[in-house]
CSV table of C-alpha atoms and ligand atoms in Angstrom, one decimal:
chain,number,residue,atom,x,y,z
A,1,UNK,CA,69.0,135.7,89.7
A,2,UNK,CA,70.9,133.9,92.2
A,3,UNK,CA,69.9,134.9,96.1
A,4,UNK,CA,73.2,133.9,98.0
A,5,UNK,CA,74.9,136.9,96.8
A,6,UNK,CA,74.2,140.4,98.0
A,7,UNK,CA,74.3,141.9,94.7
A,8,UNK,CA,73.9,145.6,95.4
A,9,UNK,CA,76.7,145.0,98.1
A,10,UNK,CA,79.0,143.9,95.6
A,11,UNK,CA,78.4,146.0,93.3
A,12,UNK,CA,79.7,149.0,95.0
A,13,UNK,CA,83.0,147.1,95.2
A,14,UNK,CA,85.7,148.0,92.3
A,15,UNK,CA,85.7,144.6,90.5
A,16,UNK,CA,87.6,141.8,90.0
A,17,UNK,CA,87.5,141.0,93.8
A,18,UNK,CA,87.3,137.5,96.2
A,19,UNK,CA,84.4,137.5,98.0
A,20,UNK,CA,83.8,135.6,100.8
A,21,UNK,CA,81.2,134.0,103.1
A,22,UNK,CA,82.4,134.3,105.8
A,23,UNK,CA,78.9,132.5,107.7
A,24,UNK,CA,80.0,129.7,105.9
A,25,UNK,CA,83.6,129.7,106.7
A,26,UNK,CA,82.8,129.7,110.0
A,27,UNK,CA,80.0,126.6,109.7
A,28,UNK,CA,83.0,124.7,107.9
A,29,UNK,CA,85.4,125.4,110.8
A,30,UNK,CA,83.3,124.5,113.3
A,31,UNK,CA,82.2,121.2,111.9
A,32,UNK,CA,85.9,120.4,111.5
A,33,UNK,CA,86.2,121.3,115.1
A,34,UNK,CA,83.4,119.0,115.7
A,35,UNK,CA,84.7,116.2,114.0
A,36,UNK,CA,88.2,116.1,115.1
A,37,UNK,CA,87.6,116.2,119.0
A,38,UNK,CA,84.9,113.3,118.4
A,39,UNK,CA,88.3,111.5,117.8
A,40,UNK,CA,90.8,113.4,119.3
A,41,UNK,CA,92.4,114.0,116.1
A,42,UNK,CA,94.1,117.7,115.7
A,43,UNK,CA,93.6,119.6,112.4
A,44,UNK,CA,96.5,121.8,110.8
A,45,UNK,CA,94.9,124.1,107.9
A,46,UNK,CA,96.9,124.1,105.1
A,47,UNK,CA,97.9,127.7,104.6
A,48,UNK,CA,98.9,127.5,101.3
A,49,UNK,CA,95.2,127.0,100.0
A,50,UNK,CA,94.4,130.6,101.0
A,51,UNK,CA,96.7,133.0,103.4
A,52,UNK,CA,94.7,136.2,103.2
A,53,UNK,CA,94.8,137.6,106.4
A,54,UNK,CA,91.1,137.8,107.4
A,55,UNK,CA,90.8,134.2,106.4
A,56,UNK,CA,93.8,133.3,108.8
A,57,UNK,CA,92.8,135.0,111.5
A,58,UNK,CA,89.5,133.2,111.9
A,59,UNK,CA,90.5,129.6,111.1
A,60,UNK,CA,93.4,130.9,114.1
A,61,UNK,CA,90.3,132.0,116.5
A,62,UNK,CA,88.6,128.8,115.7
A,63,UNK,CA,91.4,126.7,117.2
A,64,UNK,CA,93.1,125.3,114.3
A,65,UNK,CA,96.7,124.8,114.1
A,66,UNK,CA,98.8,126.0,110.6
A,67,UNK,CA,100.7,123.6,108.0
A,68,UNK,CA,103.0,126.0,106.3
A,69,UNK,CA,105.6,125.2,103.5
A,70,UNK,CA,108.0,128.5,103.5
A,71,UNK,CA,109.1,130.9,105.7
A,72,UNK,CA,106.4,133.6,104.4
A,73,UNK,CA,103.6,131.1,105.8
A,74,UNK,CA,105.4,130.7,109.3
A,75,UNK,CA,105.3,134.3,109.6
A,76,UNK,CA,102.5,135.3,108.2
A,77,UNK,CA,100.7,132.0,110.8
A,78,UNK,CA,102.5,133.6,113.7
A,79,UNK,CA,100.5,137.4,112.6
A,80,UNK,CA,97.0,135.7,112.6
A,81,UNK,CA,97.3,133.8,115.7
A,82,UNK,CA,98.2,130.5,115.1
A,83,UNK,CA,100.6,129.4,117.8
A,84,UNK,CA,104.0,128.0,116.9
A,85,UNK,CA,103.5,125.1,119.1
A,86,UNK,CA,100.8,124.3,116.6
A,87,UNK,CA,102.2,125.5,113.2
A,88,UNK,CA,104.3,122.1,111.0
A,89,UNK,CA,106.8,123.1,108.5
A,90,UNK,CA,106.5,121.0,105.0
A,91,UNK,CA,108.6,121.0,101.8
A,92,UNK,CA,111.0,119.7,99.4
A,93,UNK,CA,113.1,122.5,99.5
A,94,UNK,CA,113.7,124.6,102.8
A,95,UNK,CA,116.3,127.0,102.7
A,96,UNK,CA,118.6,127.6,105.5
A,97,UNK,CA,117.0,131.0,106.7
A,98,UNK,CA,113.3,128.9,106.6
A,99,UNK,CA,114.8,126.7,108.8
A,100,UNK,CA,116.5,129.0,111.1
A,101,UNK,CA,113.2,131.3,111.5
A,102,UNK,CA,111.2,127.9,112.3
A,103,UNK,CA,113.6,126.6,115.1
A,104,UNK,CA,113.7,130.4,116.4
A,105,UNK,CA,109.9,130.3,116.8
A,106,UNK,CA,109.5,127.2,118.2
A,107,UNK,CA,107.6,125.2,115.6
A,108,UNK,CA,105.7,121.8,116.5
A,109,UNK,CA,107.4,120.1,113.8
A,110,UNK,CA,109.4,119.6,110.7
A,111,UNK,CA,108.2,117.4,108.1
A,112,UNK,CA,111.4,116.9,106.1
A,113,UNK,CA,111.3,114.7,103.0
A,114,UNK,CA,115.1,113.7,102.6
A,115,UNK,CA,118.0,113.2,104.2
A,116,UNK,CA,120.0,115.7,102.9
A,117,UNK,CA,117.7,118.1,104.3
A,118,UNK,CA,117.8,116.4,107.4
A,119,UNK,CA,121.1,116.6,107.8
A,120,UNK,CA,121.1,120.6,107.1
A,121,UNK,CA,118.4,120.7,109.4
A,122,UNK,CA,120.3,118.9,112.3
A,123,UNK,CA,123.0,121.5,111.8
A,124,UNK,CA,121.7,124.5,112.2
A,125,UNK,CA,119.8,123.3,115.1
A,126,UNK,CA,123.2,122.9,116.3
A,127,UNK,CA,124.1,126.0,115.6
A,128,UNK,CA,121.3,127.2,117.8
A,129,UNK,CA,121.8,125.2,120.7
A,130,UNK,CA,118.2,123.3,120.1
A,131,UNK,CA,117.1,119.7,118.6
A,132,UNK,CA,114.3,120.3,115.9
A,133,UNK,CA,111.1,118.1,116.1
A,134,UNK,CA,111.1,115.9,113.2
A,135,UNK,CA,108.2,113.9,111.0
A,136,UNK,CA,109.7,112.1,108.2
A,137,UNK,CA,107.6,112.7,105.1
A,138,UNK,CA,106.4,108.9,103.9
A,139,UNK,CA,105.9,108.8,100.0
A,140,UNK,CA,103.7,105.7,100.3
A,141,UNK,CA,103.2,104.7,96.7
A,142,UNK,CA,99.0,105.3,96.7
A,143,UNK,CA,97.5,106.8,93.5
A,144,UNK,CA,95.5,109.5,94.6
A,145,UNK,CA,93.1,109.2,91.5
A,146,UNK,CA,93.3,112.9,90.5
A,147,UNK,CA,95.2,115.3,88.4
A,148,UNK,CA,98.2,114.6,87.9
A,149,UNK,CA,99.6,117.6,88.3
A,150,UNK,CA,98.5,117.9,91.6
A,151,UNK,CA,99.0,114.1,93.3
A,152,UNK,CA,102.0,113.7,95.5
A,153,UNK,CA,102.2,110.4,96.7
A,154,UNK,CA,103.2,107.9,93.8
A,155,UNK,CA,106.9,106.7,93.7
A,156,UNK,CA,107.8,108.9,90.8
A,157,UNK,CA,107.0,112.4,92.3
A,158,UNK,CA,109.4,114.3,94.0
A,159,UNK,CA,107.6,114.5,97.2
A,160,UNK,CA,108.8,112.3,100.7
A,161,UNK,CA,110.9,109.7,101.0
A,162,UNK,CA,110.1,106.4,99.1
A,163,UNK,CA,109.3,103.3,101.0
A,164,UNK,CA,112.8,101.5,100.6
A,165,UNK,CA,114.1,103.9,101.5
A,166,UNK,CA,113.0,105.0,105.0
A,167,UNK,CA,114.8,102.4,107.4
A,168,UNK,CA,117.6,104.5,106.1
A,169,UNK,CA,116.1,107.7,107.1
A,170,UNK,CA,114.9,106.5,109.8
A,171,UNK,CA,118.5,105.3,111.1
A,172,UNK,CA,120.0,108.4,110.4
A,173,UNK,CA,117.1,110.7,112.4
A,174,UNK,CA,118.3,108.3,115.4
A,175,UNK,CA,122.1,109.5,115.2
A,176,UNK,CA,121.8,112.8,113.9
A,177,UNK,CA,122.3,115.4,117.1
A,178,UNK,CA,120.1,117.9,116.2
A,179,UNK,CA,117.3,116.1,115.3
A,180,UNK,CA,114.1,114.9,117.5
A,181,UNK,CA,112.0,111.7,115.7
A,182,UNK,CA,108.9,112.6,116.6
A,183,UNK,CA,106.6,111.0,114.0
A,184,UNK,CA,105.0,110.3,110.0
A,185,UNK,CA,103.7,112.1,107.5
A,186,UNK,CA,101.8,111.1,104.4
A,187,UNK,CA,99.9,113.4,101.8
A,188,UNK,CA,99.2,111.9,98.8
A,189,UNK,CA,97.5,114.7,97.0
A,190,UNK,CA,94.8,116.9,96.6
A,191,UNK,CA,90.8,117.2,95.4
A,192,UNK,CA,90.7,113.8,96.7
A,193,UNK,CA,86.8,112.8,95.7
A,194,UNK,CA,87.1,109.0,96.2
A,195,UNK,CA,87.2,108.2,99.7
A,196,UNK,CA,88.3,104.3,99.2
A,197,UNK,CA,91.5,106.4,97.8
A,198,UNK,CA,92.0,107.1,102.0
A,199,UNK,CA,90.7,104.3,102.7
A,200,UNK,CA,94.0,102.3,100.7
A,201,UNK,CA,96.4,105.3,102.3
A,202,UNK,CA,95.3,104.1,106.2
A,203,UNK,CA,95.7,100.4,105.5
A,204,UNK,CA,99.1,100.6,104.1
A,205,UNK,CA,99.9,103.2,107.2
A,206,UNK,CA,98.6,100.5,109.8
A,207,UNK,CA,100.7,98.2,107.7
A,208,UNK,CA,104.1,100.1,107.8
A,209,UNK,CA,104.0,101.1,111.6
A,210,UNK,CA,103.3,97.6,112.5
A,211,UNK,CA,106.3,96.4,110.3
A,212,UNK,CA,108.6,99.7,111.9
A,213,UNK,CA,107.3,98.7,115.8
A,214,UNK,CA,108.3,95.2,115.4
A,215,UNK,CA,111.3,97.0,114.4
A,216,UNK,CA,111.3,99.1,117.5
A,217,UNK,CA,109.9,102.3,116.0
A,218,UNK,CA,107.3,104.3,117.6
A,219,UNK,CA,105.8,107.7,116.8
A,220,UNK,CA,104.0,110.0,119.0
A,221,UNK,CA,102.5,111.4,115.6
A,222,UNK,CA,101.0,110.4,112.4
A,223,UNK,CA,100.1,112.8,110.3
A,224,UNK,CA,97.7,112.0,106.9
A,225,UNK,CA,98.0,115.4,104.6
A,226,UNK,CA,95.1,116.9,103.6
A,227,UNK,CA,93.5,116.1,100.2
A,228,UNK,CA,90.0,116.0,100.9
A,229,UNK,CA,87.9,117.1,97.6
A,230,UNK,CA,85.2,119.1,97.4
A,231,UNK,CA,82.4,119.7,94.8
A,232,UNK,CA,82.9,121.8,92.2
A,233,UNK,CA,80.0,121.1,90.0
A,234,UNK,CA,77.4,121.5,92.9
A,235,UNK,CA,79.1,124.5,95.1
A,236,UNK,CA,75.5,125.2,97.2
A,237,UNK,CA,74.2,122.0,97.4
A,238,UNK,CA,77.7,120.4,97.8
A,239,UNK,CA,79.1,123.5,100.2
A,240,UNK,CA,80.0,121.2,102.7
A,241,UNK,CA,82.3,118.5,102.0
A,242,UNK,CA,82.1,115.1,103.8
A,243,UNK,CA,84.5,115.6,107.2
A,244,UNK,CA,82.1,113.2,108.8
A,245,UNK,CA,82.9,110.3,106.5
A,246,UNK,CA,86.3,111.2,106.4
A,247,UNK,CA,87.5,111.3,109.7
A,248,UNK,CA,85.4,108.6,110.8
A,249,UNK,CA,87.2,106.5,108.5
A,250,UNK,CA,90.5,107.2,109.8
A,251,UNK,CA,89.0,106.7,113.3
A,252,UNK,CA,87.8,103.3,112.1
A,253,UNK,CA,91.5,102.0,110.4
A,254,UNK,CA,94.1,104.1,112.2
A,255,UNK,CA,95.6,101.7,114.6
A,256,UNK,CA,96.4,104.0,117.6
A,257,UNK,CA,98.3,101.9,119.7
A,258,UNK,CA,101.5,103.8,119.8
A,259,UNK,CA,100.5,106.8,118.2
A,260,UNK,CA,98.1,109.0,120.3
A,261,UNK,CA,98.6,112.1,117.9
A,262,UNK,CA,96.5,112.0,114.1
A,263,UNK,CA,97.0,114.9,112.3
A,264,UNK,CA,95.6,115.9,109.1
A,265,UNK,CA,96.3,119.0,107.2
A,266,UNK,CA,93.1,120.3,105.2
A,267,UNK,CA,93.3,123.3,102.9
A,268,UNK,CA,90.8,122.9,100.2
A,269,UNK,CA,88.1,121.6,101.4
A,270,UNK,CA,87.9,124.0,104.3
A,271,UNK,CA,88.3,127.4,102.3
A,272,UNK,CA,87.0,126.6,98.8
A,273,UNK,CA,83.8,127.0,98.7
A,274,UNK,CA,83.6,130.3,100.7
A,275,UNK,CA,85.1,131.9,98.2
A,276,UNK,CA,84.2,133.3,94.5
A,277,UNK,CA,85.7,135.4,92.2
A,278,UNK,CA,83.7,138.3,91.8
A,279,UNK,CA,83.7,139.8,87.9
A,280,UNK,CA,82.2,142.6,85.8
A,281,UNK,CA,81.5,141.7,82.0
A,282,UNK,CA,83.4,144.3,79.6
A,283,UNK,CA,82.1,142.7,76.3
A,284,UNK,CA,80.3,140.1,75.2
A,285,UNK,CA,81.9,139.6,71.5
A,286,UNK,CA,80.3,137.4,68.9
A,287,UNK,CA,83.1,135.2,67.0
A,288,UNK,CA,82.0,133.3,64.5
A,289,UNK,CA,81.6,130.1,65.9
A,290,UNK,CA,80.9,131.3,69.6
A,291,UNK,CA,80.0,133.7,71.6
A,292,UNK,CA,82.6,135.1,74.2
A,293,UNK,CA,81.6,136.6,77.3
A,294,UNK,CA,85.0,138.8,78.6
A,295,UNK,CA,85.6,139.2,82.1
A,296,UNK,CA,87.5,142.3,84.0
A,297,UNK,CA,89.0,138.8,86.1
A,298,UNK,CA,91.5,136.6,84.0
A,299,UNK,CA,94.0,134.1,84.9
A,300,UNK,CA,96.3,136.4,87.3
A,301,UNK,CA,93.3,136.1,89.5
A,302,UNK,CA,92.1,132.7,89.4
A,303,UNK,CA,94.9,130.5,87.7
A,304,UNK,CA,93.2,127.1,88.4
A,305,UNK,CA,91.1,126.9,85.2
A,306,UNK,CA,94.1,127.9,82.9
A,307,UNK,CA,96.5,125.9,85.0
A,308,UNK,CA,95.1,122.7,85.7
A,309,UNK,CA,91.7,122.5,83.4
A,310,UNK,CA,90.0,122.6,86.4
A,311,UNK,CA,86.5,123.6,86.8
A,312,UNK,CA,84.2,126.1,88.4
A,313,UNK,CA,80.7,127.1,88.1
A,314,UNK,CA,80.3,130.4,86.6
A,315,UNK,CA,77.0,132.3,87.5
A,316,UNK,CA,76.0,135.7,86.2
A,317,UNK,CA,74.3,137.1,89.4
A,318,UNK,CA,73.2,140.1,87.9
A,319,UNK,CA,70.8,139.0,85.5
A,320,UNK,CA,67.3,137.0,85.0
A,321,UNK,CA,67.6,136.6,80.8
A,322,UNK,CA,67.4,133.3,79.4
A,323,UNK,CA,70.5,131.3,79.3
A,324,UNK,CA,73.3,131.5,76.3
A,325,UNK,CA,76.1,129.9,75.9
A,326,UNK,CA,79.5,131.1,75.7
A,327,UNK,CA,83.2,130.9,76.7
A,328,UNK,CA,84.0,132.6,79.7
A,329,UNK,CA,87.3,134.1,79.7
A,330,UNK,CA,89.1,136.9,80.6
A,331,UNK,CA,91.6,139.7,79.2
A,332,UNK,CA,95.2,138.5,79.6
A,333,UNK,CA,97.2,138.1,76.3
A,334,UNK,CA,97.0,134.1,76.9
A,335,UNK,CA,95.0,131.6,74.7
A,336,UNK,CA,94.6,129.5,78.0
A,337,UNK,CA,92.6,132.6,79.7
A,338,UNK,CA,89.8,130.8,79.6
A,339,UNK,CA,87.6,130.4,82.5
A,340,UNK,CA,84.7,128.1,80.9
A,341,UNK,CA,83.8,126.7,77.6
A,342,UNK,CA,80.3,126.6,75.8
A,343,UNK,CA,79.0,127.4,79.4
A,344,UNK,CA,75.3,127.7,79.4
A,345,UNK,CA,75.3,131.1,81.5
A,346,UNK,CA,72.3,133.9,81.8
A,347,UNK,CA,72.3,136.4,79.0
A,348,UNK,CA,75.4,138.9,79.5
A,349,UNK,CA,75.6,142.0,78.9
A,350,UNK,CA,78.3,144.6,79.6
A,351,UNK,CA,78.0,146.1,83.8
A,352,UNK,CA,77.0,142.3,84.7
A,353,UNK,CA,78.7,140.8,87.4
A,354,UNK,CA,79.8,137.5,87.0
A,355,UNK,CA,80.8,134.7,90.1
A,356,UNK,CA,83.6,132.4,89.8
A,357,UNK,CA,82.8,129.5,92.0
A,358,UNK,CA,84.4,127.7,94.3
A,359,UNK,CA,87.7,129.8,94.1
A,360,UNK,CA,88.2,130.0,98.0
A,361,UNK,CA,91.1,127.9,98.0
A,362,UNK,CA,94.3,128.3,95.5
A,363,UNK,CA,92.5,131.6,94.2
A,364,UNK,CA,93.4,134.4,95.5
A,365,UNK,CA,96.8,132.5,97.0
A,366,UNK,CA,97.6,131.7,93.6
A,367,UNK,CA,97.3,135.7,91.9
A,368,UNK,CA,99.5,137.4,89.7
A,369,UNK,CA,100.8,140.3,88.1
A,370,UNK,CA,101.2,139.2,85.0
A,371,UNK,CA,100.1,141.5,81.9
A,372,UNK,CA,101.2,144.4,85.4
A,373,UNK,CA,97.8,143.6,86.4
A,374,UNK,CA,96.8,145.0,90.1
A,375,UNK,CA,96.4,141.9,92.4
A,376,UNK,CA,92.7,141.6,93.3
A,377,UNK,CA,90.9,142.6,96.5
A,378,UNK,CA,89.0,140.6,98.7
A,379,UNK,CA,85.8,141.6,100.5
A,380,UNK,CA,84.1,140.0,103.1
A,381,UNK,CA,80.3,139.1,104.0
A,382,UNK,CA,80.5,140.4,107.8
A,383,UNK,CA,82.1,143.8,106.8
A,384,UNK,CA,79.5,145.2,103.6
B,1,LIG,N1,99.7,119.0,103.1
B,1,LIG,C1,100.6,119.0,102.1
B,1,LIG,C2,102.0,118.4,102.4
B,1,LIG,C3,100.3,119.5,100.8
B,1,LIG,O1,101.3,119.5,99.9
B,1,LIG,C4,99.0,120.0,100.6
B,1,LIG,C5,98.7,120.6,99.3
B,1,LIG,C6,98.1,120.0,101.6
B,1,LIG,C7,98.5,119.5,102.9
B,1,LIG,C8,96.7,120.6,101.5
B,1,LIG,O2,96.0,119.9,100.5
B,1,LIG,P1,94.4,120.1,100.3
B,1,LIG,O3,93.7,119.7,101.5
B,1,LIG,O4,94.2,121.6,100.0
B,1,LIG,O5,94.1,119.3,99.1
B,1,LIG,N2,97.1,124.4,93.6
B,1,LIG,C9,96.5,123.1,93.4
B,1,LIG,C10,96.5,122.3,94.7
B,1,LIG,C11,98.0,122.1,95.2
B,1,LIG,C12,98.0,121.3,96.5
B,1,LIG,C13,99.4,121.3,97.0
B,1,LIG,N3,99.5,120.7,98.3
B,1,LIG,C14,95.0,123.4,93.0
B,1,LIG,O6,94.7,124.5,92.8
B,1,LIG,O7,94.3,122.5,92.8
């Protein structure tokens, strides 16, 4: 029987449901702290990894500023507490309302990733009598060594401007009105395990601002993403990922010369592993070839494992039987709602509850109603 969860809690809770640790949340956050004033580097949470209210108020409260990428995420930043001066605005594609809403509040910055958008961006700043703060998003070419459906920095993506052509950009940032150059801004992707992979990102950085100053460009910012991955295999042992390494290595390679501001933009490796998906076995079915354990949860809750492959320790918290094996999954009229395959789980039976892992980050942010299925609750360790 697992002892991190407080099972009779939870099991007064309607099921499916997030559950989150909230102790640990806060440990995370202030180790992040921690690590970024040992440098003087300033953190933006990603908001998209996990918006719920609760979980933006206290990464707010804990000093953090907010990277959102739409208008929903500016707003729903400005509710918890983030302060616009601390809040950057990412994304392909903002539309003109976004961009109005961020120059009314008073954002830090825009990290635009074309032209085109800089030039809309210019206007309606225009329009509103303001210049808007500007970071030009930097696709630098660096394989991020993960999924591809989630890495962002190679030449092919659709993310930031290329290489060849930023002088461009960087020309036009200079003459348009409405815009203020203020800096860079480089993600290259996400569940990032490999830190030599950030390691390649801040060489080729150190090596394109010296090439730009001899060019006379300066930034007040650079900004690296976020990215850092966490461990999904070993989510106790492995709760905390490696901030130490990390931002030590930027503080070893960054050149700061012109540059006092470093930014980074974490999402998953500060929420993930605060969070699991909380289940109730229906059924455990016997098919002929396996054995299925079927979950009240499915893929509108935690789309990840359908989505991506990706995977996350399953745990039946309820029960002290001798391990079986089956394939996890849950009830949506999908042959990819599968949470697990041939997972070596304790024996189910119907009433169990079930953990989902690591699903703090692009869980609950990621639900839907598909099948008209309710969106599921989330329930916190300081308030059962
Ligand atoms: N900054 C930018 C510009 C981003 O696009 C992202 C994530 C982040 C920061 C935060 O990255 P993180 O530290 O969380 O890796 N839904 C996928 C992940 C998509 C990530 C999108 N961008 C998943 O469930 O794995």
């Amino acid at each position: 029987m697992s002892t991190h969860f407080p099972i009779a809690a939870l099991a007064q809770h309607p099921t499916p449901f997030y559950y989150y640790d909230m102790e640990l949340l806060r440990r995370t956050l202030a180790l992040v702290k921690e690590e970024t004033a040992r440098y003087g580097f300033e953190e933006h949470y990603a908001v998209k990894a996990n918006a719920n209210p609760v979980i933006l108020k206290t990464i707010a409260a804990a000093g953090f500023g907010a990277d959102c990428v739409s208008g929903g995420e500016i707003e729903a930043a400005m509710e918890a507490g983030f302060p616009a001066s601390r809040i950057v605005y990412a994304g392909v594609g903002k539309s003109d309302w976004e961009i109005r809403l961020a120059l009314k509040c008073g954002i830090a910055c825009f990290n635009v990733e074309s032209e085109a958008e800089m030039q809309v961006i210019s206007e309606i700043a225009g329009e509103l009598h303001t210049t808007a703060p500007v970071a030009l998003r930097v696709n630098p070419n660096v394989d991020a060594h993960t999924h591809a459906k989630i890495t962002t920095g190679l030449s092919e993506n659709k993310f930031g401007i290329n290489l060849s052509m930023l002088e461009h950009a960087l020309q036009t940032a200079r003459q348009l009105p409405g815009i203020r150059l203020k800096g860079l801004h480089f993600h290259i992707g996400s569940q990032i395990t490999e830190l030599e992979v950030f390691r390649t990102l801040a060489v080729k950085v150190n090596a394109l601002t010296a090439d730009l100053r001899s060019r006379g460009y300066a930034f007040e910012t650079l900004n690296f993403g976020g990215g850092l991955g966490i461990d999904y295999q070993h989510p106790d042992t492995g709760c905390i990922p490696d901030f130490k390494g990390y931002f030590a290595l930027f503080n070893e390679l960054i050149d700061r010369t012109d540059h006092p501001g470093i930014h980074f933009e974490l999402g998953r490796a500060i929420v993930a592993q605060c969070g699991s998906l909380i289940s109730k076995v229906l059924y455990v079915k016997e098919g002929e070839v396996k054995k299925f354990a079927i979950l009240d949860a499915g893929m509108t809750d935690l789309l990840r494992p359908a989505m991506y492959d990706a995977f996350h320790a399953i745990e039946n918290i309820s029960s002290t039987r001798p391990r079986e094996t089956y394939d996890v999954v849950g009830p949506v009229c999908e042959s990819s709602d599968v949470f697990g395959k041939d997972r070596q789980v304790a024996g189910a039976a119907r009433g169990d509850l079930m953990a989902i892992r690591s699903a703090g980050a692009y869980g609950e942010a990621m639900a839907s109603t598909y099948n008209c299925r309710p969106m599921p609750k989330a329930v916190f360790s300081d308030s059962i």
